[in-house]
Coordinates of C-alpha atoms and ligand atoms in Angstrom, one line a residue:
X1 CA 14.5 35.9 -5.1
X2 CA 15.0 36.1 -9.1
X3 CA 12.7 33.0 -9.7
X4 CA 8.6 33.6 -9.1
X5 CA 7.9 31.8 -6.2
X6 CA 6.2 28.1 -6.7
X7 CA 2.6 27.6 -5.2
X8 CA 1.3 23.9 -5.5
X9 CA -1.8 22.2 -4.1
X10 CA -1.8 19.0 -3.7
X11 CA -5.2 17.8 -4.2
X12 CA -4.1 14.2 -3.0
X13 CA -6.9 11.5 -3.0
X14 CA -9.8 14.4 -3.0
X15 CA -12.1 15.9 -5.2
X16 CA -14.6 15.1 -7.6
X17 CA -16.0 17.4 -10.7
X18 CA -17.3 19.6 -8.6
X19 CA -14.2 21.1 -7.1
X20 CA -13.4 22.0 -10.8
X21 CA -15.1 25.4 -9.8
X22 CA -12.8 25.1 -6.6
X23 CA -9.8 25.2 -9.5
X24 CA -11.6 27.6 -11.4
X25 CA -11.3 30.0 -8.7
X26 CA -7.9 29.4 -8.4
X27 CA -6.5 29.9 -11.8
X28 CA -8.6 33.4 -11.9
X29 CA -6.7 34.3 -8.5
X30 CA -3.5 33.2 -10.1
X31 CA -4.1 35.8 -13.3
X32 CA -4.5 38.2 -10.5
X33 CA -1.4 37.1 -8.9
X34 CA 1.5 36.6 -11.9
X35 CA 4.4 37.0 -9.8
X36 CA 3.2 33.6 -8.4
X37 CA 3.7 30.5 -10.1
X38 CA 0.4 28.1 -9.2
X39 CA 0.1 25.0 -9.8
X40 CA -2.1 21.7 -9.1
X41 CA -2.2 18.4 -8.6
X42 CA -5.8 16.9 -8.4
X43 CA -6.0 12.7 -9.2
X44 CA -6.0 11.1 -12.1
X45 CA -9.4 11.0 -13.0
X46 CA -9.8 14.9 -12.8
X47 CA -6.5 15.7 -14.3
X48 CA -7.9 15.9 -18.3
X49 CA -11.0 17.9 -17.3
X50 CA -9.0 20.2 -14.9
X51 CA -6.2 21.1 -17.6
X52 CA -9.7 22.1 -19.8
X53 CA -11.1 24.1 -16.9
X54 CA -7.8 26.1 -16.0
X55 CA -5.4 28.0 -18.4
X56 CA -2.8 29.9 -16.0
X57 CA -2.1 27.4 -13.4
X58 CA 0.2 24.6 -14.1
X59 CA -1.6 21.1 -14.0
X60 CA 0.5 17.7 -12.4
X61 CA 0.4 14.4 -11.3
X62 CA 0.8 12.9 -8.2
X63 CA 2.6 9.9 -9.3
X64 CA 4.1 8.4 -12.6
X65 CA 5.0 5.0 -13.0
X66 CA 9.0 4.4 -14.5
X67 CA 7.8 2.6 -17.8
X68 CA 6.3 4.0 -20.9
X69 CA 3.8 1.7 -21.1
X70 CA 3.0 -2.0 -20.4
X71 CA 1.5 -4.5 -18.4
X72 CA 1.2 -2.5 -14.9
X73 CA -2.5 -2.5 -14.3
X74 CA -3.5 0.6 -12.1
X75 CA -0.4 2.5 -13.0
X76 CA -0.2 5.8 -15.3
X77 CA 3.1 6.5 -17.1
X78 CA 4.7 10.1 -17.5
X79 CA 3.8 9.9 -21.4
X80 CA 0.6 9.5 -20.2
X81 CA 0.3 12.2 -18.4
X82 CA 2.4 14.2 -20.6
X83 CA -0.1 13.1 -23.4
X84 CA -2.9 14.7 -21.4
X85 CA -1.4 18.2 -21.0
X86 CA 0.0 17.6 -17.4
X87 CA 3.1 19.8 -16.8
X88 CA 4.7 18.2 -13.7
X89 CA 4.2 15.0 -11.4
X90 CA 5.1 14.7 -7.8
X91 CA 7.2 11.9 -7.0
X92 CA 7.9 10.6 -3.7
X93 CA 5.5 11.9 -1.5
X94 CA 5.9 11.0 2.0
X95 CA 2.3 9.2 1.8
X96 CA 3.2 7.0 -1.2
X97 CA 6.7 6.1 0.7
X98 CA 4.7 5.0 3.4
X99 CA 1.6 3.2 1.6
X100 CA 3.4 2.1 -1.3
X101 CA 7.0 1.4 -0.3
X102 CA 8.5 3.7 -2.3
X103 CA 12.5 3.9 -2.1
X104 CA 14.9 6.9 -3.0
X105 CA 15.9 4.4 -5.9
X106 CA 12.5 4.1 -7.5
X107 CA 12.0 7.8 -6.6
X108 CA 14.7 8.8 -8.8
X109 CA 13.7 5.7 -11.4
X110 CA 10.5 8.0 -12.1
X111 CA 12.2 11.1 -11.8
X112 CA 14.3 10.3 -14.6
X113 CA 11.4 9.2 -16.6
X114 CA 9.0 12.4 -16.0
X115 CA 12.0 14.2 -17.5
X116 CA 12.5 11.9 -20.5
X117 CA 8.7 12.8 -20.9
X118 CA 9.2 16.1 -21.2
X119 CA 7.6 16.9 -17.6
X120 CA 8.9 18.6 -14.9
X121 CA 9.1 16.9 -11.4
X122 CA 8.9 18.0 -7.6
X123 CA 10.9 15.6 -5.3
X124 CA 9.3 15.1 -2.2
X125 CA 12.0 14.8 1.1
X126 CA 11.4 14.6 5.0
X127 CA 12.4 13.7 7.8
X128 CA 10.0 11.6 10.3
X129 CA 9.3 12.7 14.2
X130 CA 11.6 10.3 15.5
X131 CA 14.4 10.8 13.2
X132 CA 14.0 14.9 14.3
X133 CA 13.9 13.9 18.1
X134 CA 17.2 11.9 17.7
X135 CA 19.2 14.6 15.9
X136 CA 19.2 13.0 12.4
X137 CA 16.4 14.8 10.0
X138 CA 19.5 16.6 7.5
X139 CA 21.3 13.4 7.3
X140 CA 18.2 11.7 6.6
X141 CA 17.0 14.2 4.3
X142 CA 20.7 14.3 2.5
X143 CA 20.1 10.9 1.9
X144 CA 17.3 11.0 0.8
X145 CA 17.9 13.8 -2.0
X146 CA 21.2 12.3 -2.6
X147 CA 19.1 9.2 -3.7
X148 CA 15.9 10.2 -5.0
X149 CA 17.1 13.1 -7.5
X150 CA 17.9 12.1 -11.3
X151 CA 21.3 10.6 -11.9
X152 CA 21.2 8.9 -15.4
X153 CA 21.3 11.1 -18.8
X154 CA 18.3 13.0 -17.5
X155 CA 20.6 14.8 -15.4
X156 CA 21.3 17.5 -17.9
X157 CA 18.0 18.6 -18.1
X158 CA 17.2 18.1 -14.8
X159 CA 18.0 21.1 -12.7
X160 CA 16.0 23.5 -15.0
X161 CA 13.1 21.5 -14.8
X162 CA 13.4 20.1 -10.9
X163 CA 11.8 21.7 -7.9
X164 CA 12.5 19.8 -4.1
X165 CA 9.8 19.9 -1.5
X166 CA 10.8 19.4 2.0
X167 CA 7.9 18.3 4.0
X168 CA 8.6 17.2 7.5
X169 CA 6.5 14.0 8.0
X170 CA 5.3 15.5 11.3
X171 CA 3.9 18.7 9.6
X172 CA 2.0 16.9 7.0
X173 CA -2.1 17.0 7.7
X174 CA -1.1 18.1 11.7
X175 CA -1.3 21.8 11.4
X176 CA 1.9 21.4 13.2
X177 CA 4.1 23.3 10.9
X178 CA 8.2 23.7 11.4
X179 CA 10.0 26.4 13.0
X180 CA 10.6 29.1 10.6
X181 CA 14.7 28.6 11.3
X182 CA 14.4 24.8 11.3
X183 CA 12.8 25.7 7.7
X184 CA 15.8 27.9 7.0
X185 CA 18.4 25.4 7.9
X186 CA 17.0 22.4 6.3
X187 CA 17.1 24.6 2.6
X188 CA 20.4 25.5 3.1
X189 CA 21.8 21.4 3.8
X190 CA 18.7 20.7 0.8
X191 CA 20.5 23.2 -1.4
X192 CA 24.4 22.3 -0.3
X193 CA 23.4 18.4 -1.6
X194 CA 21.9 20.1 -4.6
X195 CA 24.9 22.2 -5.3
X196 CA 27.2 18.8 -4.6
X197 CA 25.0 17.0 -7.1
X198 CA 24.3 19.9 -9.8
X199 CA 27.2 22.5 -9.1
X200 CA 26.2 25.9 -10.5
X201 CA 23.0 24.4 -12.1
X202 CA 21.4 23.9 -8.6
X203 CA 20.6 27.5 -9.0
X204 CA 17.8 26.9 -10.6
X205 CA 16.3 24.3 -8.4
X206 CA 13.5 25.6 -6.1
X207 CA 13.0 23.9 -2.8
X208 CA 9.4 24.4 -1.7
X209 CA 8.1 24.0 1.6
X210 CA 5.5 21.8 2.9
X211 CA 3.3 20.7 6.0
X212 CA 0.7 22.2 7.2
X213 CA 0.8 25.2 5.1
X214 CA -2.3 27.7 5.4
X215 CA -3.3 31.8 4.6
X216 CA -2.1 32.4 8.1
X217 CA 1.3 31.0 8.2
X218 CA 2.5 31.4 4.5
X219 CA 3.6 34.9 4.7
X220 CA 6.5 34.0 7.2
X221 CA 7.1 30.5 4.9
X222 CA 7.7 31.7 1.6
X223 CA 9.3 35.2 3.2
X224 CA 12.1 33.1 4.7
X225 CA 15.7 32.6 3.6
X226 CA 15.7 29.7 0.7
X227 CA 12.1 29.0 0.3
X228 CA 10.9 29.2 -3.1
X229 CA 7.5 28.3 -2.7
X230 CA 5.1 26.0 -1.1
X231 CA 3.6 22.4 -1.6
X232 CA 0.1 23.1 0.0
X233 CA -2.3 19.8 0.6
X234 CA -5.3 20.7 3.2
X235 CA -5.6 24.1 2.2
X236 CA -5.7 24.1 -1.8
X237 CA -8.7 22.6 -1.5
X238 CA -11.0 25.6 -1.6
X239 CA -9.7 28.6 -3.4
X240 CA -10.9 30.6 -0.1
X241 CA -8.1 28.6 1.6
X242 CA -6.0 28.6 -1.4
X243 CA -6.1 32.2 -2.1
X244 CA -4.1 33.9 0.4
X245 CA -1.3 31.9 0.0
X246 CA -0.7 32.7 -3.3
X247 CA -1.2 36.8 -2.4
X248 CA 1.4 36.1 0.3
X249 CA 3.7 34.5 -2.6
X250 CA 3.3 37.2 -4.9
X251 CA 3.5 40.1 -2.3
X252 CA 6.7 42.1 -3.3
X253 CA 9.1 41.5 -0.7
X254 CA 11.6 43.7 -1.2
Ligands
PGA1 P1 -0.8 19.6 4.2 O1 -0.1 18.6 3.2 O2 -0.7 21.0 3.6 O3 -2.2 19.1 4.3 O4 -0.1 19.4 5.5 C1 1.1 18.9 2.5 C2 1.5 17.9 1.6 O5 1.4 16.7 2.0 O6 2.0 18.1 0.5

């Protein structure tokens, strides 16, 4: 693999200032660990106090909202976050699809914004149970990176600063993770689309795994054919869940 591989914790809607000791811990791990890349996502409110606390993990959002600025009480913008030192959001997680109706179209709306801000952006894809049972997760999750991923002038900035996480719907928070070959194959249809969309650029896309995600599975994960790293949500809570994941990311493997 000639990129590091891509270690992100999604904090989602947990943590207080306490768990800044919790990110601490991580970012001395990840000094430990630089053939890692690590990164985190905590909320909003810990974001600006986290980015002080840490120094070699990357710092993100978990949403941006398409606008610069403006009358959309609640919502933060990707200046915004750029502003306060964030360098990534995540956009599209399966969780704000479902609780906030978010579409491929408004996915790729706020892609393309994160990148005018200068951030980079994880696109989150995946396929639900019932779409798996009836034969249909890659053309639902063609579609879905055919439709979320940037399309407007960002594109030509986009595949250098893009990673894709595939998170089956049914492996998120069920520490029922996917089949190591399932994992495979999905990459390789996630990277076909991405070489459709970017040609020779795609490259330098990662696609990250994600569901369910922990110290004992990881090794097999990241080890497998067209993984480039992980989107971890239970288990980067605690840097003594967090930990070994990233020494099975960085662990030579060849
Ligand atoms: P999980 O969450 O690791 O708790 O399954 C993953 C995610 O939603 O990104």
């Amino acid at each position: 693999m000639s990129q590091r591989p891509y270690i992100v914790g999604n904090w989602k809607m947990n943590g207080s200032r306490v768990m800044l000791a919790e990110a601490r811990a991580i970012d001395r791990a990840a000094q430990r660990h630089p053939h890692a890349e690590v990164a985190l996502a905590p909320p909003f409110p810990l974001l600006g106090a986290l980015r002080e606390a840490v120094s070699a993990i990357g710092v993100g959002g978990q949403d941006c909202h398409t606008a610069a600025k403006g009358a959309h009480t609640g919502d933060v913008s990707a200046a915004m976050l750029a502003d306060i030192g964030a360098d990534f959001v995540i956009l599209g997680h399966s969780e704000r699809r479902r609780d906030h109706g978010e579409t491929d179209a408004l996915v790729r709306a706020k892609a393309e914004a994160a990148l005018a801000a200068g951030l980079g952006v994880i696109i989150c894809v995946g396929e639900t149970l019932e779409e798996r049972d009836a034969g249909q997760a890659e053309a639902v999750v063609a579609r879905q990176v055919e439709g979320s991923v940037p399309a407007g002038e960002a594109v030509a900035v986009a595949a250098s600063r893009l990673a894709l996480a595939y998170e089956p719907v049914w492996a998120i928070g069920t520490g029922r993770v996917a089949a190591v070959e399932d994992v495979v194959a999905m990459h390789a249809a996630v990277r076909a689309r991405l070489t459709a969309i970017f040609g020779e650029e795609a490259a330098k896309v990662r696609i990250l795994y994600g569901g369910s995600v922990n110290g004992e599975n990881a090794a097999a994960l990241l080890g497998a054919e067209g993984v480039g790293g992980a989107l971890v949500g239970g288990a980067s809570l605690t840097a003594d869940a967090f930990l070994p994941i990233i020494a099975a990311a960085a662990a030579p493997e060849d």
